[in-house]
């Protein structure tokens, strides 16, 4: 009887992991817009990024838990999309799946020459909720300014890039 209860408990845990969301901490993903289509179940964030200064280089979109400890901290991102810029009319669209409904922040970086290094005089960036970026916060707004709620379906946001 004890073995039966242990086996049932392990099966329940296995079912929990089998039903776990498709995105895990620190996961690099492709920009699959189908995950944010009208038929998509979510949870995911459809991110419209506007204001690309050039259609060159690479763009990186990263999602973070909206906590002080994790926001913009190295290695604390949840999902990352890293693709060449193909801006049409200065805009690109991304679908960022999130593990569950909750509070998140999204950061976008446009590396205009694609060298993988941040050049403040050329590269651009932006954040969810479009907080102001200035020399005093070194382009890193606090989590309270960038946090938003992603629901159980597809949540739509717009991020406007800024360049120095």
Coordinates of N, CA and C in Angstrom, one line a residue, residues 30-140:
X30 N 13.1 31.2 -30.7 CA 12.9 31.9 -32.0 C 11.7 32.9 -31.9
X31 N 11.6 33.7 -32.8 CA 10.5 34.6 -32.9 C 9.3 34.0 -33.6
X32 N 8.6 33.1 -32.9 CA 7.5 32.4 -33.5 C 6.2 33.2 -33.3
X33 N 5.8 34.0 -34.3 CA 4.6 34.8 -34.1 C 3.3 34.0 -34.1
X34 N 3.4 32.7 -34.5 CA 2.2 31.8 -34.3 C 1.8 31.7 -32.9
X35 N 2.7 31.8 -32.0 CA 2.4 31.6 -30.5 C 1.6 32.8 -30.0
X36 N 1.5 33.8 -30.8 CA 0.7 35.0 -30.4 C -0.5 35.2 -31.4
X37 N -0.8 34.3 -32.2 CA -1.9 34.4 -33.2 C -3.2 34.5 -32.5
X38 N -4.2 34.8 -33.2 CA -5.6 34.9 -32.7 C -6.0 33.6 -32.0
X39 N -5.5 32.4 -32.5 CA -5.9 31.1 -32.0 C -5.0 30.7 -30.8
X40 N -4.0 31.5 -30.5 CA -3.0 31.1 -29.5 C -3.6 31.1 -28.1
X41 N -3.2 30.2 -27.3 CA -3.8 30.1 -25.9 C -3.0 31.0 -24.9
X42 N -1.6 31.2 -25.2 CA -0.8 31.9 -24.2 C -0.4 31.0 -23.1
X43 N 0.2 31.6 -22.1 CA 0.4 33.0 -21.9 C 1.6 33.4 -22.8
X44 N 1.5 34.6 -23.4 CA 2.5 35.2 -24.2 C 2.3 36.7 -24.3
X45 N 3.4 37.4 -24.7 CA 3.3 38.8 -24.9 C 3.7 39.1 -26.3
X46 N 2.8 39.8 -27.0 CA 3.0 40.3 -28.4 C 3.6 41.7 -28.3
X47 N 4.9 41.8 -28.7 CA 5.6 43.0 -28.5 C 5.8 43.7 -29.8
X48 N 5.3 44.9 -30.0 CA 5.5 45.7 -31.1 C 6.7 46.7 -30.8
X49 N 7.8 46.6 -31.5 CA 8.9 47.4 -31.2 C 9.0 48.5 -32.4
X50 N 9.0 49.7 -32.0 CA 8.9 50.8 -33.0 C 10.1 51.7 -32.8
X51 N 10.4 52.4 -33.9 CA 11.5 53.4 -33.9 C 12.9 53.0 -34.2
X52 N 13.0 51.9 -34.9 CA 14.4 51.4 -35.3 C 15.0 52.5 -36.1
X53 N 16.2 52.9 -35.8 CA 16.9 54.0 -36.5 C 17.6 53.5 -37.8
X54 N 17.7 52.2 -37.9 CA 18.3 51.6 -39.1 C 17.9 50.1 -39.2
X55 N 17.8 49.6 -40.4 CA 17.5 48.2 -40.6 C 18.8 47.3 -40.6
X56 N 19.7 47.6 -39.7 CA 21.0 46.8 -39.7 C 21.2 46.3 -38.3
X57 N 22.1 45.3 -38.2 CA 22.5 44.8 -36.9 C 21.6 43.7 -36.4
X58 N 21.5 43.6 -35.1 CA 20.7 42.6 -34.4 C 19.8 43.3 -33.3
X59 N 18.8 42.6 -33.0 CA 17.9 43.1 -32.0 C 17.7 41.9 -31.0
X60 N 17.7 42.3 -29.7 CA 17.5 41.3 -28.6 C 16.3 41.8 -27.8
X61 N 15.4 40.8 -27.6 CA 14.3 41.1 -26.7 C 14.4 40.0 -25.6
X62 N 14.3 40.5 -24.4 CA 14.4 39.6 -23.2 C 13.3 39.9 -22.2
X63 N 12.8 38.9 -21.7 CA 11.7 39.0 -20.6 C 12.4 38.7 -19.3
X64 N 11.9 39.3 -18.2 CA 12.3 39.1 -16.9 C 11.2 39.1 -15.9
X65 N 11.3 38.3 -14.8 CA 10.3 38.5 -13.8 C 10.4 39.9 -13.2
X66 N 9.2 40.5 -12.9 CA 9.2 41.8 -12.4 C 9.5 41.9 -10.9
X67 N 10.7 41.5 -10.5 CA 11.1 41.6 -9.1 C 12.4 42.4 -9.1
X68 N 12.7 43.1 -8.0 CA 13.9 43.9 -8.0 C 15.2 43.0 -8.1
X69 N 15.1 41.8 -7.6 CA 16.3 41.0 -7.6 C 16.6 40.5 -9.1
X70 N 15.6 40.3 -9.9 CA 15.8 39.7 -11.2 C 15.9 40.7 -12.3
X71 N 15.2 41.8 -12.2 CA 15.1 42.8 -13.3 C 16.4 43.3 -13.8
X72 N 16.7 43.0 -15.0 CA 17.9 43.4 -15.7 C 19.2 42.8 -15.1
X73 N 19.1 41.8 -14.2 CA 20.2 41.2 -13.6 C 20.8 40.1 -14.5
X74 N 22.1 40.1 -14.6 CA 22.8 39.1 -15.5 C 22.3 37.7 -15.2
X75 N 21.9 37.0 -16.3 CA 21.5 35.6 -16.1 C 20.1 35.4 -15.5
X76 N 19.4 36.4 -15.2 CA 18.1 36.3 -14.6 C 16.9 36.4 -15.6
X77 N 17.2 36.6 -16.9 CA 16.2 36.7 -17.9 C 15.5 35.3 -18.0
X78 N 14.2 35.4 -18.5 CA 13.4 34.2 -18.7 C 13.5 33.7 -20.1
X79 N 13.2 34.6 -21.1 CA 13.3 34.2 -22.5 C 14.0 35.3 -23.2
X80 N 14.7 34.8 -24.3 CA 15.5 35.8 -25.1 C 15.3 35.4 -26.6
X81 N 15.0 36.5 -27.4 CA 14.9 36.4 -28.8 C 16.0 37.3 -29.3
X82 N 16.9 36.7 -30.2 CA 18.1 37.4 -30.7 C 18.0 37.2 -32.2
X83 N 17.7 38.2 -33.0 CA 17.5 38.0 -34.4 C 18.1 39.2 -35.2
X84 N 18.4 39.1 -36.5 CA 18.9 40.2 -37.3 C 17.7 41.2 -37.4
X85 N 18.0 42.5 -37.5 CA 17.0 43.5 -37.7 C 16.4 43.4 -39.1
X86 N 15.1 43.3 -39.2 CA 14.4 43.3 -40.5 C 13.2 44.3 -40.3
X87 N 13.5 45.5 -39.9 CA 12.5 46.5 -39.6 C 11.8 47.0 -40.9
X88 N 10.5 46.9 -40.9 CA 9.7 47.4 -42.0 C 9.0 48.7 -41.5
X89 N 9.3 49.8 -42.1 CA 8.8 51.1 -41.6 C 9.3 51.4 -40.2
X90 N 10.5 50.9 -39.8 CA 11.0 51.2 -38.5 C 10.4 50.3 -37.4
X91 N 9.7 49.2 -37.7 CA 9.0 48.4 -36.7 C 9.3 46.9 -36.9
X92 N 9.2 46.2 -35.8 CA 9.3 44.8 -35.8 C 8.3 44.3 -34.8
X93 N 7.9 43.0 -34.9 CA 6.9 42.4 -34.0 C 7.6 41.1 -33.5
X94 N 7.4 40.9 -32.2 CA 7.9 39.7 -31.5 C 6.8 39.0 -30.7
X95 N 7.0 37.7 -30.5 CA 6.1 37.0 -29.6 C 7.0 36.3 -28.5
X96 N 6.8 36.8 -27.3 CA 7.5 36.3 -26.2 C 6.6 35.5 -25.2
X97 N 6.8 34.2 -25.3 CA 6.0 33.4 -24.3 C 6.5 33.6 -22.9
X98 N 5.6 33.5 -21.9 CA 6.0 33.6 -20.5 C 5.5 32.4 -19.8
X99 N 6.1 32.1 -18.7 CA 5.7 30.8 -18.0 C 4.3 30.7 -17.5
X100 N 3.7 31.9 -17.1 CA 2.4 31.9 -16.5 C 1.9 33.3 -16.5
X101 N 0.6 33.6 -16.2 CA 0.2 34.9 -16.1 C 0.9 35.5 -14.8
X102 N 1.2 36.8 -14.9 CA 1.9 37.4 -13.8 C 2.6 38.7 -14.3
X103 N 3.4 39.2 -13.4 CA 4.1 40.5 -13.7 C 5.5 40.3 -14.3
X104 N 5.8 41.0 -15.4 CA 7.0 40.8 -16.1 C 7.5 42.2 -16.5
X105 N 8.8 42.2 -17.0 CA 9.3 43.4 -17.7 C 10.0 42.9 -18.9
X106 N 10.0 43.7 -20.0 CA 10.7 43.3 -21.2 C 11.7 44.4 -21.6
X107 N 12.9 44.0 -21.9 CA 14.0 44.9 -22.4 C 14.3 44.6 -23.8
X108 N 14.5 45.6 -24.6 CA 14.9 45.5 -26.0 C 16.2 46.3 -26.3
X109 N 17.1 45.7 -27.0 CA 18.4 46.3 -27.4 C 18.6 46.2 -28.9
X110 N 18.9 47.3 -29.5 CA 19.2 47.3 -31.0 C 20.7 47.6 -31.1
X111 N 21.4 46.5 -31.4 CA 22.9 46.6 -31.7 C 23.1 46.9 -33.1
X112 N 23.2 48.2 -33.5 CA 23.1 48.6 -34.9 C 24.2 48.0 -35.8
X113 N 25.4 47.7 -35.2 CA 26.4 47.1 -36.1 C 26.6 45.6 -35.9
X114 N 25.8 45.1 -35.0 CA 25.8 43.6 -34.7 C 27.0 43.1 -34.1
X115 N 27.8 43.9 -33.5 CA 29.1 43.4 -32.9 C 29.0 42.8 -31.5
X116 N 27.8 42.8 -30.9 CA 27.6 42.2 -29.6 C 28.0 43.1 -28.5
X117 N 28.4 44.3 -28.7 CA 28.8 45.2 -27.7 C 27.9 46.4 -27.7
X118 N 27.7 47.0 -26.5 CA 26.8 48.2 -26.4 C 27.6 49.4 -26.7
X119 N 27.2 50.2 -27.7 CA 27.8 51.4 -28.0 C 26.7 52.5 -27.8
X120 N 26.8 53.2 -26.7 CA 25.8 54.2 -26.3 C 25.6 55.3 -27.3
X121 N 26.6 55.6 -28.1 CA 26.4 56.6 -29.1 C 25.7 56.2 -30.4
X122 N 25.5 54.8 -30.5 CA 24.9 54.3 -31.8 C 23.7 53.4 -31.5
X123 N 23.8 52.6 -30.5 CA 22.8 51.5 -30.2 C 21.6 52.1 -29.5
X124 N 20.4 51.5 -29.7 CA 19.2 51.9 -29.1 C 18.6 50.9 -28.1
X125 N 17.7 51.3 -27.4 CA 17.0 50.4 -26.5 C 15.7 50.9 -26.0
X126 N 14.9 50.0 -25.4 CA 13.6 50.4 -24.8 C 13.2 49.3 -23.9
X127 N 12.1 49.7 -23.1 CA 11.6 48.8 -22.1 C 10.0 48.8 -22.1
X128 N 9.5 47.8 -21.6 CA 8.0 47.7 -21.4 C 7.6 49.0 -20.6
X129 N 6.4 49.5 -20.9 CA 5.9 50.8 -20.4 C 6.6 52.0 -20.8
X130 N 7.6 51.9 -21.6 CA 8.4 53.0 -22.2 C 8.8 54.1 -21.2
X131 N 9.5 53.7 -20.1 CA 9.9 54.6 -19.1 C 11.1 55.5 -19.7
X132 N 11.2 56.7 -19.1 CA 12.3 57.5 -19.6 C 13.7 56.9 -19.3
X133 N 14.6 57.2 -20.2 CA 16.0 56.7 -20.1 C 16.9 57.9 -20.1
X134 N 17.7 58.0 -19.1 CA 18.7 59.2 -19.1 C 20.0 58.8 -18.6
X135 N 20.9 59.8 -18.5 CA 22.3 59.5 -18.1 C 22.3 59.1 -16.6
X136 N 21.3 59.6 -15.8 CA 21.3 59.4 -14.4 C 21.0 58.0 -14.0
X137 N 20.1 57.3 -14.8 CA 19.8 55.9 -14.5 C 20.5 55.0 -15.4
X138 N 21.5 55.5 -16.2 CA 22.3 54.7 -17.1 C 21.5 53.9 -18.1
X139 N 20.3 54.3 -18.4 CA 19.5 53.6 -19.3 C 18.8 52.4 -18.7
X140 N 18.8 52.3 -17.4 CA 18.2 51.1 -16.7 C 17.1 51.6 -15.7

